[in-house]
Amino acid sequence: MIILTCDKISKSFGIDIILNQITFSVNDGTCMGIIGGNGAGKSTLFKILAGLLPQDDGDIYMAAHTTLGYLPQNDTLQSDKNIWDELLQVFSPVLSLEDEMRQMEHAMAHCVSMDTNEYSELLKKYSKIQETFEEQGGYSYESYIRGVLIGLGFSQEEFYMPIAHLSGGQKTRVSLAKVLLRKPNLLLLDEPTNHLDLSAMQWLEGYLSTYPGTIMIISHDRYFLDTLCDNILEIENTNSTVYSGNYTDYQKQKAQSLAQQEKEYTLQQKEIRRQEAIIERYRSFNREKSIKAAKRRQKTLDRMEKVDKVQYSKDISFSFDVNRQSGRDVLSVDSLGKTFDKEPLFKDVAFDIRIGDRVAIIGPNGCGKSTLLKIILGKLSPTSGTIKIGTGVETGYYDQELTSLNGENTVIEELWSSFPKMTETEIRNALAARLFKGDDVYKKVSSLSGGEKGHLILTKLVLSNKNFLLLDEPTNHLDMTSREKLEQALADYPGTILAISHDRYFLNRIANRIFKMESGNITQYMGNYDDYLEKVRLLESLAVQEIEDNNPRTTQLKKNRRQERLEREKIRANKERLAILEQQIHEAEEEIGVLEERMSDPDLYDNVDEMLKVQQKYTSLKERLDKLYFEWDSLYSL
C-alpha cells in the first residue's frame, strides 16, 4: 500500500528553482533514503512534506490516518523543562488516563455511600480505562523513555538536565528521542546521525530496522543508508530519480544509467549529424523535389525526442603527496594520561604508529579522542606519560571544529598566507580544484558553509605535502561526492594517517587498524571497521560461552536444549514425511481409479496379455497403497 505520493512538486526561491516537478511514491513499511549535494533541496522537500513550507506547484497525497513525525537537521529545541519532563509530554494522554484511574481508585476505596449499581458502573468504567491505558503503553512508558535516552547516548545522570543547558547536539538528540517516542507511521529524519557516536548510531540502526512504520531519511552516512534503505531518491539538478535498493545498489544503477545515457546521446548525436548532412546535400541540389525532401527530413529531425547530455555534478578533486618520507617509527605514545579538574579523562594510554599505518580512533563522544590528537600536536600538555614523534615526521591537522581558519580573510588570502611563495595562478588552480571558482575566492572565510570551510582546510593539507596526517572527523561537513573523492585520495596517499571518525564507510575504506577508546583506555584491533565488529562479536560470544561452560546448571540447560532441538527436528522431519506420504497416496489412488475404469471396460478382456498387465499393475498399486497408509497412520499417531 502506498502511504505517500508526490506528484510534480516544484519550489523556487526568487529566480532560483530548487525543486522541479519532483514525483515519487513511498510504500507503507519501507525506508527511503534521500540523497543529493548540499543545497540540492532535500531539506526543502521535507519542510514541504511536513507542512512548514508551501509548494509552488504539484500535489501531495497521504494515506488516511497518517501521522507524521519530522526531525529537522538543525533543531533549535527551546524548553524550560529538563530532558525527562520534556519527553514525558509525549505521553500526556497516557498520564491523563493515569490520573483518572487514580481518582477512580480513590472513589472505589471510599465507596460506602455508593449503591451496588453505582459501584458496578464505576468498576466497568475503570476496567475500560485501564484497558486503554495498557494498550497505550501506560505500564511501560517510563522504561521506554529510559531505553531511548540510553540508546541515544545519554547517561542516567543526564536525564534531569535542563534543556536550556544542553549543547546543540544534545538538543537535537532530545528532539530525535521525542520523534521516536511518538511512534508516527511516517518518519521524516533529516541527518539523524549528525550528533551520534558509533554506539548510538548502531542503536538507532537497530531501532529503525524494526520500526513498524514508514521512514524517509536524508543522510550523508552511506553505511547507515546501506543498512536501512529499500530505495533511494536522488535530487540532482532540481530533478529527482528513484533507485531500488540501498546506497550501494544506487551507485551501481546510477553508473549503469549514466553509461547508457552517454551511449544513447553519442549515437543520437551521430545520427543527427548524418541527417543534417543529408538535409544540407538535398538543399544544395536546389531543386523542388530535393528541397521538399530536405523539409520532410528536417521535420522528422525536429520531432525527434532528444537524449539529454549527461550533466555531471561539479567535479572536486584531492591528491595528497609528501615532501619526503618519514622514518619507520612515526609516533610512540607511552603511559599517557590527561586530567581535567581532577577528573581523569584517560590514563596509561600506550601505542605505536609506524610508517604507512592508517589508524582510526573510535569511541563515544567525550571520551578524549580530540584531546588525544591535540596532545600529540602539542596544542595541549599531557598530565602524565610521554609522546615521541619519529625522525623526519611532518604533521598536518584537520580540525573538526574548523577553528584553524581566520574568518577575517578572504578565501584566496587564507590560502596565500599559508603558501606565500605560490603564484596567484597556482593558488587559484588549487582553489578551483576544490570548487572555489571565479569570485568565490573573494568570499570572506566567515561567510563560508561548513562544507566550504572543510574544502579550504583540505586544500591546505593537499598543498602542505605533510607525511603524517591527523584528521579529526574529516568527512563531517562534506557531501557524498567530496567524501568519496577524499577517501580515494587518502587510499592513494603515501604517508601515515591517524584519524578520528564516526563515518563507518570511511573507516572501512581507509583504516587498517582500529583504536577503540573507552573508559579511559585504548584497545587495539587489526583491520577495518567491519573486521573490528567481527572481532567484538567473537569476543562477546566467547565470553558468554566461557560463562556457560563453567556453570553446571547451564551445562544441563544446554543438554536439555539439545534434546529439545532434536525433538523439534524429529517432529519437523515427521511432518515433511507425512506431506510426502499424503501426496504419494493421492497419486496412487488416482492411478488405481484409472485402472478400475479400464477393468470395467469389456473390450479389455478380448486382449489377454493387456488384461494381465492391468491386473498385475492394479494388484501392485493396491499393495503399495496399503503400505503407504500403514506408514502414514504410524507417523500421524505420534
Short mmCIF file of N, CA and C in Angstrom, two decimals, residues 103 122 132 171 182 209 216 225 236 250 263 303 330 356 389 469 475 488 536 563:
data_model
loop_
_atom_site.label_atom_id
_atom_site.label_comp_id
_atom_site.label_asym_id
_atom_site.label_seq_id
_atom_site.Cartn_x
_atom_site.Cartn_y
_atom_site.Cartn_z
N GLN A 103 -7.99 8.66 40.52
CA GLN A 103 -9.20 9.24 41.11
C GLN A 103 -10.28 8.19 41.30
N LEU A 122 -19.00 2.05 38.05
CA LEU A 122 -17.66 2.61 38.24
C LEU A 122 -16.59 1.56 37.92
N THR A 132 -7.47 0.68 28.00
CA THR A 132 -6.91 1.70 27.09
C THR A 132 -5.54 2.13 27.56
N LYS A 171 20.55 18.83 22.21
CA LYS A 171 19.16 19.22 21.93
C LYS A 171 18.60 18.45 20.74
N ARG A 182 7.02 9.19 19.91
CA ARG A 182 5.65 9.41 19.41
C ARG A 182 5.19 8.26 18.51
N SER A 209 15.49 -0.41 12.03
CA SER A 209 15.37 -1.61 11.18
C SER A 209 14.13 -2.43 11.53
N MET A 216 11.55 8.00 5.96
CA MET A 216 12.29 8.72 4.92
C MET A 216 13.47 9.40 5.61
N LEU A 225 22.67 4.33 5.27
CA LEU A 225 21.76 4.14 4.14
C LEU A 225 21.82 2.72 3.62
N GLU A 236 18.86 15.88 -7.99
CA GLU A 236 20.04 16.38 -8.69
C GLU A 236 19.59 17.32 -9.80
N TYR A 250 22.26 1.79 -5.43
CA TYR A 250 22.09 3.06 -6.15
C TYR A 250 23.34 3.40 -6.96
N LYS A 263 25.94 6.70 -23.94
CA LYS A 263 25.99 5.92 -25.18
C LYS A 263 24.88 6.35 -26.13
N ARG A 303 11.16 16.65 -34.75
CA ARG A 303 10.25 15.91 -33.86
C ARG A 303 10.96 14.84 -33.04
N VAL A 330 56.87 6.37 13.41
CA VAL A 330 56.25 7.69 13.22
C VAL A 330 55.84 8.29 14.56
N GLY A 356 53.19 4.27 7.04
CA GLY A 356 52.20 3.60 6.20
C GLY A 356 50.95 3.16 6.93
N ILE A 389 57.70 11.83 18.70
CA ILE A 389 57.48 11.94 17.26
C ILE A 389 58.73 11.43 16.55
N LEU A 469 49.28 12.69 8.61
CA LEU A 469 48.03 13.45 8.68
C LEU A 469 47.23 13.03 9.91
N THR A 475 35.21 13.96 7.36
CA THR A 475 34.08 13.87 6.43
C THR A 475 32.81 14.56 6.96
N GLN A 488 39.31 8.26 -1.75
CA GLN A 488 40.18 7.73 -2.80
C GLN A 488 41.57 8.35 -2.70
N VAL A 536 34.75 -8.06 17.84
CA VAL A 536 33.97 -7.75 19.05
C VAL A 536 32.89 -8.81 19.26
N GLN A 563 18.37 -31.68 23.49
CA GLN A 563 17.32 -32.68 23.40
C GLN A 563 16.06 -32.10 22.76
#
